[in-house]
Short mmCIF file of C-alpha atoms and ligand atoms in Angstrom, two decimals:
data_model
loop_
_atom_site.label_atom_id
_atom_site.label_comp_id
_atom_site.label_asym_id
_atom_site.label_seq_id
_atom_site.Cartn_x
_atom_site.Cartn_y
_atom_site.Cartn_z
CA MET Z 1 9.69 -1.11 -36.27
CA LEU Z 2 5.95 -1.15 -35.63
CA PHE Z 3 5.33 -3.69 -38.39
CA PRO Z 4 8.52 -5.74 -38.84
CA ASN Z 5 9.01 -8.23 -41.65
CA ASP Z 6 8.41 -11.94 -41.07
CA ASP Z 7 12.05 -12.81 -40.39
CA ASP Z 8 12.50 -10.11 -37.77
CA ARG Z 9 9.22 -11.02 -36.16
CA ARG Z 10 10.20 -14.68 -35.83
CA ARG Z 11 13.57 -13.68 -34.40
CA TRP Z 12 11.98 -11.39 -31.80
CA ASP Z 13 9.29 -13.92 -31.01
CA TYR Z 14 11.97 -16.47 -30.25
CA PHE Z 15 13.93 -13.95 -28.19
CA LEU Z 16 10.78 -13.01 -26.24
CA SER Z 17 9.77 -16.62 -25.50
CA SER Z 18 13.28 -17.56 -24.35
CA ALA Z 19 13.64 -14.44 -22.20
CA LEU Z 20 10.26 -15.05 -20.56
CA ALA Z 21 11.04 -18.71 -19.81
CA ALA Z 22 14.36 -17.73 -18.23
CA ALA Z 23 12.69 -14.99 -16.17
CA GLN Z 24 10.00 -17.38 -14.97
CA ALA Z 25 12.61 -19.85 -13.77
CA ARG Z 26 14.48 -17.09 -11.89
CA VAL Z 27 11.25 -15.82 -10.30
CA ALA Z 28 10.38 -19.27 -8.92
CA GLU Z 29 13.77 -19.46 -7.17
CA GLY Z 30 13.93 -15.85 -5.98
CA PRO Z 31 12.07 -13.75 -3.41
CA VAL Z 32 8.30 -13.44 -3.70
CA THR Z 33 8.53 -9.74 -2.95
CA PRO Z 34 11.37 -7.89 -4.66
CA MET Z 35 12.23 -4.31 -3.71
CA LEU Z 36 9.22 -2.28 -4.75
CA ASP Z 37 10.36 1.30 -4.89
CA PRO Z 38 8.21 3.52 -7.11
CA SER Z 39 10.70 6.41 -6.94
CA ALA Z 40 13.53 4.17 -8.24
CA ILE Z 41 11.24 3.00 -11.04
CA ARG Z 42 10.34 6.61 -11.94
CA GLU Z 43 14.05 7.43 -12.05
CA LYS Z 44 14.67 4.61 -14.51
CA LEU Z 45 11.84 5.90 -16.71
CA ILE Z 46 13.28 9.40 -17.10
CA PRO Z 47 15.44 8.48 -20.15
CA PHE Z 48 12.31 7.33 -21.97
CA ASP Z 49 11.40 10.62 -23.61
CA PHE Z 50 10.24 8.77 -26.75
CA ALA Z 51 12.19 11.20 -28.92
CA ALA Z 52 14.22 8.60 -30.80
CA PRO Z 53 13.46 4.93 -31.60
CA ARG Z 54 15.23 2.20 -29.62
CA PRO Z 55 15.92 -1.43 -30.59
CA LEU Z 56 13.04 -3.71 -29.59
CA GLU Z 57 15.19 -6.55 -28.19
CA GLY Z 58 16.77 -4.22 -25.66
CA LEU Z 59 13.38 -2.85 -24.72
CA ILE Z 60 11.91 -6.31 -24.21
CA ALA Z 61 14.83 -7.26 -21.97
CA TRP Z 62 14.44 -3.98 -20.04
CA VAL Z 63 10.70 -4.49 -19.43
CA ILE Z 64 11.16 -8.10 -18.31
CA ALA Z 65 13.83 -6.94 -15.85
CA GLN Z 66 11.39 -4.34 -14.45
CA MET Z 67 8.77 -7.05 -14.01
CA GLU Z 68 11.27 -9.24 -12.20
CA ASP Z 69 12.38 -6.47 -9.87
CA GLY Z 70 9.29 -4.34 -9.63
CA VAL Z 71 6.18 -6.44 -8.99
CA VAL Z 72 5.11 -8.92 -6.33
CA HIS Z 73 5.52 -12.33 -7.94
CA PHE Z 74 1.96 -13.55 -8.22
CA SER Z 75 3.20 -16.62 -10.05
CA HIS Z 76 5.62 -17.60 -7.26
CA PRO Z 77 4.60 -20.86 -5.55
CA CYS Z 78 4.84 -19.16 -2.14
CA TYR Z 79 2.50 -16.33 -3.18
CA LEU Z 80 -0.45 -17.18 -0.95
CA GLY Z 81 -2.21 -14.02 -1.79
CA LEU Z 82 -5.37 -12.31 -2.75
CA PHE Z 83 -7.40 -14.06 -5.41
CA ASN Z 84 -4.70 -13.49 -8.07
CA PRO Z 85 -3.64 -16.79 -9.62
CA ALA Z 86 -0.53 -17.96 -11.34
CA PRO Z 87 -1.87 -18.02 -14.90
CA ALA Z 88 -2.53 -21.33 -16.60
CA PHE Z 89 -0.37 -21.87 -19.66
CA PRO Z 90 -3.27 -22.36 -22.14
CA ALA Z 91 -4.62 -18.96 -21.02
CA GLN Z 92 -1.25 -17.41 -21.83
CA CYS Z 93 -1.37 -19.08 -25.26
CA ALA Z 94 -4.83 -17.56 -25.76
CA ASP Z 95 -3.46 -14.07 -25.07
CA ARG Z 96 -0.83 -14.68 -27.70
CA ILE Z 97 -3.33 -15.80 -30.32
CA VAL Z 98 -5.69 -12.94 -29.57
CA GLY Z 99 -2.84 -10.46 -29.79
CA VAL Z 100 -2.07 -11.62 -33.32
CA PHE Z 101 -5.62 -11.68 -34.73
CA ASN Z 102 -6.91 -8.87 -32.52
CA PRO Z 103 -10.56 -9.63 -33.31
CA GLN Z 104 -13.12 -6.98 -32.47
CA LEU Z 105 -15.85 -8.67 -30.44
CA ALA Z 106 -18.38 -5.86 -30.47
CA ALA Z 107 -20.36 -7.44 -33.28
CA ALA Z 108 -20.94 -11.06 -34.25
CA ALA Z 109 -20.96 -10.23 -37.95
CA THR Z 110 -17.25 -9.41 -38.01
CA SER Z 111 -15.97 -12.02 -35.53
CA PRO Z 112 -18.43 -14.92 -35.55
CA ALA Z 113 -15.86 -17.55 -34.57
CA ALA Z 114 -14.72 -15.58 -31.54
CA VAL Z 115 -18.24 -14.63 -30.44
CA GLU Z 116 -19.42 -18.24 -30.73
CA ILE Z 117 -16.41 -19.61 -28.81
CA GLU Z 118 -17.19 -17.20 -25.95
CA ARG Z 119 -20.88 -18.02 -26.04
CA HIS Z 120 -20.23 -21.77 -26.07
CA THR Z 121 -17.91 -21.45 -23.06
CA ILE Z 122 -20.34 -19.26 -21.10
CA LEU Z 123 -23.18 -21.73 -21.70
CA ALA Z 124 -20.98 -24.65 -20.64
CA VAL Z 125 -20.15 -22.89 -17.37
CA ALA Z 126 -23.81 -21.94 -16.85
CA ARG Z 127 -24.93 -25.56 -17.26
CA ARG Z 128 -22.13 -26.85 -15.08
CA ALA Z 129 -23.31 -24.47 -12.36
CA GLY Z 130 -26.74 -26.06 -12.69
CA LEU Z 131 -28.49 -22.95 -14.02
CA THR Z 132 -31.55 -23.43 -16.19
CA GLY Z 133 -33.82 -21.15 -18.21
CA ASP Z 134 -33.02 -18.68 -20.95
CA LEU Z 135 -29.27 -18.96 -20.37
CA GLY Z 136 -26.90 -16.28 -21.53
CA GLY Z 137 -24.10 -14.02 -20.47
CA HIS Z 138 -20.68 -12.90 -21.49
CA PHE Z 139 -17.10 -12.42 -20.47
CA THR Z 140 -16.28 -9.26 -18.54
CA THR Z 141 -13.12 -7.50 -17.50
CA GLY Z 142 -13.62 -8.96 -14.03
CA GLY Z 143 -15.98 -9.51 -11.14
CA THR Z 144 -16.73 -5.84 -10.67
CA GLU Z 145 -18.07 -5.43 -14.22
CA ALA Z 146 -20.05 -8.67 -13.86
CA ASN Z 147 -21.57 -7.56 -10.56
CA TYR Z 148 -22.36 -4.15 -12.05
CA THR Z 149 -24.18 -5.94 -14.86
CA ALA Z 150 -26.23 -7.84 -12.28
CA LEU Z 151 -27.28 -4.63 -10.56
CA LEU Z 152 -28.32 -3.05 -13.87
CA CYS Z 153 -30.36 -6.16 -14.74
CA SER Z 154 -32.11 -6.10 -11.37
CA LEU Z 155 -32.92 -2.39 -11.67
CA THR Z 156 -34.22 -2.81 -15.23
CA GLN Z 157 -36.36 -5.76 -14.25
CA ALA Z 158 -37.75 -4.04 -11.16
CA CYS Z 159 -38.92 -0.87 -12.88
CA ALA Z 160 -40.09 -0.44 -16.47
CA GLY Z 161 -39.03 3.20 -16.46
CA PHE Z 162 -35.47 2.65 -15.23
CA ALA Z 163 -33.92 2.33 -18.70
CA ALA Z 164 -35.21 5.72 -19.78
CA GLU Z 165 -35.46 7.65 -16.52
CA GLY Z 166 -32.88 6.07 -14.25
CA ALA Z 167 -33.35 5.88 -10.47
CA ARG Z 168 -35.96 8.66 -10.47
CA ALA Z 169 -38.40 6.28 -12.19
CA PHE Z 170 -38.68 4.27 -8.96
CA ALA Z 171 -41.50 5.03 -6.53
CA GLY Z 172 -38.98 4.88 -3.67
CA PRO Z 173 -35.15 4.76 -3.59
CA PRO Z 174 -33.93 1.43 -4.99
CA VAL Z 175 -31.81 -0.64 -2.59
CA PHE Z 176 -30.08 -4.02 -2.68
CA TYR Z 177 -28.59 -6.38 -0.12
CA VAL Z 178 -25.08 -7.74 0.33
CA SER Z 179 -23.36 -9.00 3.44
CA ARG Z 180 -20.94 -6.97 5.51
CA GLU Z 181 -18.22 -9.38 4.38
CA SER Z 182 -19.01 -8.94 0.68
CA HIS Z 183 -16.60 -7.32 -1.78
CA LEU Z 184 -16.69 -3.56 -1.33
CA ALA Z 185 -16.71 -2.89 -5.06
CA TRP Z 186 -20.49 -3.04 -4.46
CA LEU Z 187 -20.22 0.51 -3.10
CA LYS Z 188 -18.58 1.74 -6.31
CA ILE Z 189 -21.12 -0.21 -8.34
CA ALA Z 190 -24.04 1.47 -6.55
CA HIS Z 191 -22.37 4.83 -7.10
CA GLN Z 192 -21.81 4.12 -10.81
CA ALA Z 193 -25.38 2.96 -11.30
CA GLY Z 194 -26.59 6.29 -9.93
CA ILE Z 195 -28.47 4.87 -6.94
CA GLY Z 196 -25.89 5.98 -4.38
CA ARG Z 197 -23.58 4.04 -2.11
CA THR Z 198 -26.09 3.80 0.74
CA ALA Z 199 -28.32 1.74 -1.56
CA ALA Z 200 -25.95 -1.17 -0.86
CA ARG Z 201 -27.41 -2.47 2.41
CA MET Z 202 -24.70 -4.23 4.38
CA ILE Z 203 -26.34 -7.15 6.16
CA ALA Z 204 -24.93 -8.58 9.39
CA THR Z 205 -22.94 -11.81 9.33
CA ASP Z 206 -23.02 -14.77 11.69
CA GLY Z 207 -19.52 -14.65 13.18
CA ASN Z 208 -18.26 -17.04 10.48
CA GLY Z 209 -18.48 -14.53 7.63
CA ARG Z 210 -21.88 -15.65 6.31
CA MET Z 211 -24.87 -13.40 5.76
CA ARG Z 212 -27.58 -13.83 8.40
CA PRO Z 213 -30.92 -14.70 6.76
CA ASP Z 214 -32.91 -13.24 9.68
CA SER Z 215 -31.11 -9.88 9.37
CA LEU Z 216 -31.66 -9.97 5.60
CA THR Z 217 -35.42 -10.51 5.96
CA ALA Z 218 -35.65 -7.80 8.61
CA ALA Z 219 -33.75 -5.32 6.43
CA ILE Z 220 -36.06 -5.92 3.46
CA GLU Z 221 -39.14 -5.41 5.64
CA ARG Z 222 -37.68 -2.28 7.20
CA ASP Z 223 -36.83 -0.82 3.80
CA ARG Z 224 -40.31 -1.49 2.47
CA VAL Z 225 -41.90 0.19 5.49
CA GLN Z 226 -39.66 3.18 4.90
CA GLY Z 227 -40.68 3.48 1.25
CA CYS Z 228 -37.54 2.12 -0.37
CA THR Z 229 -37.72 -0.32 -3.29
CA PRO Z 230 -35.66 -3.50 -2.76
CA VAL Z 231 -34.40 -4.84 -6.11
CA MET Z 232 -31.77 -7.52 -5.50
CA ILE Z 233 -30.22 -9.88 -2.98
CA VAL Z 234 -26.57 -10.75 -3.50
CA ALA Z 235 -25.14 -13.83 -1.80
CA THR Z 236 -21.38 -14.17 -1.87
CA ALA Z 237 -19.94 -17.62 -2.55
CA GLY Z 238 -16.40 -17.06 -1.36
CA THR Z 239 -15.98 -13.81 0.53
CA THR Z 240 -12.80 -11.94 -0.24
CA ALA Z 241 -11.36 -11.94 3.26
CA ALA Z 242 -12.16 -15.49 4.30
CA GLY Z 243 -13.76 -17.49 1.49
CA ALA Z 244 -17.04 -17.81 3.41
CA ILE Z 245 -20.13 -18.97 1.55
CA ASP Z 246 -23.40 -17.22 2.36
CA PRO Z 247 -26.40 -19.54 2.91
CA LEU Z 248 -27.24 -19.76 -0.78
CA ILE Z 249 -30.48 -21.72 -0.42
CA ALA Z 250 -31.90 -19.54 2.37
CA CYS Z 251 -31.03 -16.40 0.38
CA ALA Z 252 -32.68 -17.88 -2.74
CA GLU Z 253 -35.87 -18.50 -0.78
CA ILE Z 254 -35.91 -15.01 0.68
CA ALA Z 255 -35.37 -13.54 -2.79
CA ARG Z 256 -38.17 -15.67 -4.25
CA ASP Z 257 -40.61 -14.76 -1.45
CA ALA Z 258 -39.74 -11.07 -1.75
CA GLY Z 259 -39.84 -11.12 -5.57
CA LEU Z 260 -36.25 -9.87 -5.87
CA TRP Z 261 -33.47 -10.59 -8.36
CA TYR Z 262 -31.09 -13.15 -6.85
CA HIS Z 263 -27.43 -12.79 -7.74
CA VAL Z 264 -24.61 -15.02 -6.49
CA ASP Z 265 -21.18 -13.43 -6.49
CA ALA Z 266 -19.03 -16.52 -6.89
CA ALA Z 267 -16.09 -14.55 -8.30
CA TRP Z 268 -13.63 -16.81 -6.49
CA GLY Z 269 -15.65 -19.76 -5.22
CA GLY Z 270 -17.42 -20.48 -8.51
CA ALA Z 271 -14.57 -22.69 -9.69
CA LEU Z 272 -15.77 -25.28 -7.21
CA ILE Z 273 -18.41 -26.27 -9.79
CA ALA Z 274 -15.60 -28.22 -11.47
CA SER Z 275 -15.33 -30.68 -8.59
CA ASP Z 276 -17.96 -33.38 -8.16
CA ARG Z 277 -16.58 -33.94 -4.67
CA LEU Z 278 -16.76 -30.31 -3.49
CA ARG Z 279 -19.45 -28.62 -5.55
CA HIS Z 280 -22.15 -29.40 -2.97
CA ARG Z 281 -20.66 -26.51 -0.99
CA LEU Z 282 -22.25 -24.21 -3.60
CA ALA Z 283 -25.71 -25.84 -3.35
CA GLY Z 284 -28.28 -23.15 -4.11
CA ILE Z 285 -26.19 -21.37 -6.76
CA GLU Z 286 -28.42 -23.02 -9.40
CA ARG Z 287 -31.35 -20.98 -8.08
CA ALA Z 288 -29.73 -17.66 -8.95
CA ASN Z 289 -31.04 -15.29 -11.61
CA SER Z 290 -27.44 -14.42 -12.32
CA ILE Z 291 -23.96 -15.30 -11.17
CA THR Z 292 -20.48 -13.85 -11.33
CA ILE Z 293 -17.52 -16.17 -11.76
CA ASP Z 294 -14.08 -14.79 -12.46
CA ALA Z 295 -12.02 -16.89 -14.81
CA HIS Z 296 -9.05 -14.79 -13.67
CA LYS Z 297 -9.37 -16.08 -10.15
CA TRP Z 298 -9.55 -19.79 -9.36
CA PHE Z 299 -9.83 -20.77 -13.03
CA ALA Z 300 -6.33 -19.30 -13.39
CA ALA Z 301 -6.93 -17.26 -16.54
CA THR Z 302 -4.74 -14.24 -17.12
CA MET Z 303 -5.96 -10.95 -15.65
CA GLY Z 304 -9.05 -9.23 -16.94
CA CYS Z 305 -11.36 -12.22 -17.44
CA GLY Z 306 -14.64 -12.43 -15.54
CA MET Z 307 -18.02 -13.88 -16.42
CA PHE Z 308 -21.57 -12.69 -16.01
CA ILE Z 309 -24.13 -15.45 -16.48
CA ALA Z 310 -27.89 -14.99 -16.35
CA THR Z 311 -30.97 -17.16 -16.62
CA ARG Z 312 -32.95 -14.41 -18.40
CA ALA Z 313 -30.69 -13.66 -21.34
CA ALA Z 314 -33.47 -11.71 -23.07
CA LEU Z 315 -33.11 -9.02 -20.43
CA LEU Z 316 -29.58 -8.12 -21.51
CA PRO Z 317 -30.55 -6.31 -24.74
CA GLU Z 318 -33.15 -4.43 -22.69
CA VAL Z 319 -30.32 -3.15 -20.50
CA PHE Z 320 -27.61 -2.61 -23.09
CA GLY Z 321 -29.45 -2.45 -26.41
CA VAL Z 322 -28.68 0.40 -28.76
CA SER Z 323 -28.64 0.76 -32.51
CA ALA Z 324 -25.87 2.44 -34.41
CA SER Z 325 -25.86 2.88 -38.17
CA PHE Z 326 -22.09 2.43 -38.39
CA MET Z 327 -22.15 -1.06 -36.84
CA PRO Z 328 -22.43 -4.20 -38.99
CA PRO Z 329 -26.04 -5.40 -39.21
CA SER Z 330 -27.17 -8.21 -36.89
CA SER Z 331 -28.92 -11.28 -38.19
CA ALA Z 332 -31.61 -13.19 -36.32
CA HIS Z 333 -29.00 -15.72 -35.16
CA ASN Z 334 -26.52 -13.12 -34.09
CA PHE Z 335 -25.64 -12.30 -30.55
CA ASP Z 336 -23.96 -8.91 -30.63
CA PRO Z 337 -21.91 -8.25 -27.52
CA TYR Z 338 -22.12 -4.47 -27.95
CA THR Z 339 -25.92 -4.62 -27.51
CA SER Z 340 -25.88 -6.95 -24.51
CA THR Z 341 -22.87 -5.97 -22.39
CA VAL Z 342 -21.33 -2.95 -20.67
CA GLN Z 343 -18.51 -2.70 -23.22
CA TRP Z 344 -18.52 -1.71 -26.88
CA SER Z 345 -15.14 -2.53 -28.41
CA ARG Z 346 -14.22 -5.83 -26.83
CA ARG Z 347 -11.16 -8.01 -26.56
CA PHE Z 348 -11.57 -11.75 -27.11
CA LEU Z 349 -11.30 -12.47 -23.39
CA GLY Z 350 -13.07 -15.79 -23.31
CA LEU Z 351 -10.50 -17.68 -25.36
CA ARG Z 352 -8.41 -17.94 -22.20
CA LEU Z 353 -10.99 -20.04 -20.41
CA PHE Z 354 -12.01 -21.91 -23.56
CA LEU Z 355 -8.44 -23.10 -24.22
CA ALA Z 356 -7.74 -23.88 -20.57
CA LEU Z 357 -11.01 -25.73 -20.04
CA ALA Z 358 -10.75 -27.60 -23.33
CA SER Z 359 -7.21 -28.72 -22.60
CA ALA Z 360 -7.68 -29.63 -18.92
CA GLY Z 361 -11.34 -30.65 -19.00
CA TRP Z 362 -13.57 -30.29 -15.95
CA ALA Z 363 -11.53 -33.11 -14.40
CA GLY Z 364 -8.36 -31.04 -14.69
CA TYR Z 365 -9.99 -28.11 -12.93
CA ALA Z 366 -11.48 -30.46 -10.32
CA ALA Z 367 -7.97 -31.64 -9.50
CA HIS Z 368 -6.79 -28.01 -9.40
CA VAL Z 369 -9.36 -26.83 -6.84
CA GLU Z 370 -9.30 -30.03 -4.77
CA ARG Z 371 -5.54 -29.78 -4.49
CA ALA Z 372 -5.76 -26.17 -3.30
CA VAL Z 373 -8.37 -27.06 -0.67
CA ALA Z 374 -6.19 -29.95 0.55
CA LEU Z 375 -3.13 -27.69 0.80
CA ALA Z 376 -5.16 -25.12 2.74
CA SER Z 377 -5.93 -27.86 5.29
CA VAL Z 378 -2.22 -28.59 5.60
CA LEU Z 379 -1.59 -24.90 6.24
CA GLN Z 380 -4.47 -24.68 8.70
CA ASP Z 381 -3.23 -27.72 10.69
CA GLY Z 382 0.33 -26.42 10.63
CA LEU Z 383 -0.71 -23.03 12.00
CA ALA Z 384 -2.98 -24.55 14.65
CA SER Z 385 -0.19 -26.83 15.86
CA ARG Z 386 2.10 -23.78 16.18
CA GLY Z 387 -0.36 -21.98 18.46
CA TRP Z 388 -2.23 -19.87 15.90
CA ARG Z 389 -5.97 -19.42 16.30
CA ILE Z 390 -7.80 -20.36 13.10
CA ALA Z 391 -10.52 -17.77 12.53
CA ASN Z 392 -12.46 -19.21 9.57
CA GLU Z 393 -13.54 -22.46 7.98
CA PRO Z 394 -11.21 -22.77 4.99
CA ALA Z 395 -13.81 -24.29 2.62
CA LEU Z 396 -12.38 -22.40 -0.36
CA ALA Z 397 -8.63 -22.67 0.19
CA VAL Z 398 -8.48 -19.43 2.22
CA VAL Z 399 -7.02 -19.63 5.73
CA CYS Z 400 -7.44 -16.76 8.19
CA ALA Z 401 -5.58 -17.01 11.47
CA GLU Z 402 -4.52 -14.90 14.43
CA PRO Z 403 -0.86 -15.16 15.48
CA PRO Z 404 -0.08 -16.72 18.86
CA ALA Z 405 -0.56 -14.27 21.74
CA GLY Z 406 2.41 -11.98 22.38
CA THR Z 407 4.07 -12.48 19.00
CA GLY Z 408 2.86 -9.28 17.34
CA SER Z 409 -0.27 -8.13 15.54
CA ALA Z 410 -1.39 -9.73 12.28
CA LYS Z 411 -0.16 -6.65 10.39
CA GLU Z 412 3.26 -6.80 12.05
CA VAL Z 413 3.66 -10.49 11.32
CA VAL Z 414 2.64 -9.95 7.68
CA SER Z 415 5.09 -7.12 7.18
CA ARG Z 416 7.92 -9.26 8.59
CA VAL Z 417 7.01 -12.14 6.27
CA LEU Z 418 6.96 -9.80 3.25
CA ALA Z 419 10.29 -8.29 4.27
CA SER Z 420 11.79 -11.78 4.40
CA GLY Z 421 10.76 -12.32 0.74
CA ARG Z 422 10.05 -15.97 1.57
CA ALA Z 423 6.28 -15.89 1.10
CA TRP Z 424 3.40 -13.52 0.45
CA VAL Z 425 0.41 -13.44 2.77
CA SER Z 426 -1.86 -10.53 3.58
CA ALA Z 427 -3.42 -8.85 6.60
CA ALA Z 428 -7.20 -8.71 6.63
CA THR Z 429 -10.08 -8.00 8.97
CA PHE Z 430 -12.47 -10.89 9.30
CA GLU Z 431 -15.58 -10.52 11.46
CA GLY Z 432 -13.94 -7.60 13.23
CA ARG Z 433 -10.73 -9.51 14.00
CA ASP Z 434 -7.32 -8.73 12.52
CA VAL Z 435 -6.01 -11.86 10.86
CA VAL Z 436 -3.26 -13.11 8.62
CA ARG Z 437 -4.85 -14.33 5.41
CA ALA Z 438 -3.36 -16.94 3.08
CA CYS Z 439 -4.97 -18.39 -0.01
CA ILE Z 440 -3.68 -21.14 -2.27
CA THR Z 441 -3.88 -19.54 -5.71
CA ASN Z 442 -1.10 -21.27 -7.62
CA GLY Z 443 -1.51 -24.66 -9.29
CA ARG Z 444 2.20 -25.30 -8.74
CA THR Z 445 2.27 -24.63 -5.01
CA THR Z 446 3.36 -27.83 -3.27
CA ARG Z 447 3.37 -29.16 0.27
CA ARG Z 448 7.00 -28.08 0.45
CA ASP Z 449 5.98 -24.47 -0.35
CA ILE Z 450 3.36 -24.62 2.41
CA MET Z 451 6.05 -25.83 4.85
CA GLU Z 452 8.29 -22.97 3.72
CA THR Z 453 5.45 -20.50 4.30
CA LEU Z 454 4.72 -21.97 7.73
CA ASP Z 455 8.36 -21.58 8.60
CA ALA Z 456 8.39 -17.97 7.37
CA LEU Z 457 5.27 -17.21 9.43
CA HIS Z 458 6.74 -18.90 12.49
CA SER Z 459 10.01 -16.96 12.20
CA ALA Z 460 8.06 -13.72 11.80
CA CYS Z 461 6.28 -14.44 15.10
CA ARG Z 462 9.40 -15.31 16.98
CA SER Z 463 11.24 -12.17 15.96
CA VAL Z 464 9.18 -9.97 18.35
C1 PLP B 1 -16.13 -12.03 -4.00
C2 PLP B 1 -15.56 -11.01 -4.96
N1 PLP B 1 -16.39 -10.35 -5.79
C3 PLP B 1 -15.93 -9.44 -6.66
C4 PLP B 1 -14.59 -9.14 -6.75
C5 PLP B 1 -14.13 -8.12 -7.72
O1 PLP B 1 -13.59 -8.78 -8.81
P1 PLP B 1 -12.56 -8.06 -9.81
O2 PLP B 1 -11.39 -7.68 -8.96
O3 PLP B 1 -12.29 -9.13 -10.80
O4 PLP B 1 -13.24 -6.89 -10.40
C6 PLP B 1 -13.69 -9.83 -5.92
C7 PLP B 1 -12.25 -9.57 -6.01
O5 PLP B 1 -11.46 -10.10 -5.28
C8 PLP B 1 -14.18 -10.77 -5.01
O6 PLP B 1 -13.37 -11.43 -4.16
#
């Protein structure tokens, strides 16, 4: 059963592909939010005691049914959700290929084709973002791992003793700067790196979700006076709640003047580099020492595909270098991911973006992001004309809005929309205000789906 013969494998492959296609068609026509009842799911799992083998076809059908009934449908065209995309088809093909060959990407010597495909893709994205220098980087499990890598690079660069001694090698506690609207994984990252959560200095924003340069400068000066050691400034290009873009050029200048590592967290917004028409919104990203872009966000790769890109690639082996007698030897031309990334054993993550980018080209992705931004404007106008107050500037296809007065709180409206199953939007806090948040994440969402969502939101308001 674990290793079927060729005939059985082909038969099950065919069964799996047909069952998935049928499920996908049903999902697009059904509710975005099925009944999500963990206790019912646990009940259904009780018979799985793994004592006796079961036929694979039945199991495949069972699992697909659980996916249909037991997860929010991120691939539904009315899922206007967090930064989780409907996955591009070439990325799904990549998962399939990788599952068959299962290459180990720890070392270049054993998987040179896979390592070079990843490297080629990373360098293409780095150049497209306008970065220059000793370019390098790698695919990560997501934005959090990429941002963690940036913090480790900044700490290693700031203090020669950090690699051996950790935070105690610093003359004063190391600190870094992010905006109050940044992604809060920075707190976990600071914790993981051993410098403590308070090392993430949360800088004030300007009322539109963007970091205030004057507050940033003041915080750096204050920290220095108090004996702390600033190591890094992080600008966010596409905040999680509202898609706001920090002033990337001003932050770059402050980082340069203060001698700090400059990281741009463009986990979501980075995909804008594809569009010649819109990429100016990211002006300043090319001045970063490192950037995070998640392929599993606006590039629509399947989950677990981020990127860390740096302009000082030589620093990575300083951070992650290690030698192990059991690993295949490196050659001078080799780039061994296990000596330059957080992970050791590695999946061939980057094939998802390679296949998608190669088949769509930058022009295909430009159309993808431009379309999403245009649809966000339709949503914004539709909400405004129905009496909603638009709270943000939807530069990155994220719309935040407050429901018309007297129709219920943002949270109440969201829970009514989810209960209707017609669309998926979320409640968020943006600049201290409770808002309904909607983001165009699906390349198949149409104007008709936006109208459907507007109608669902409108009905949710009226039902007070
Ligand atoms: C701006 C930003 N940075 C980082 C992250 C974390 O990325 P991941 O969930 O891929 O770890 C997110 C997630 O939404 C994000 O929006």
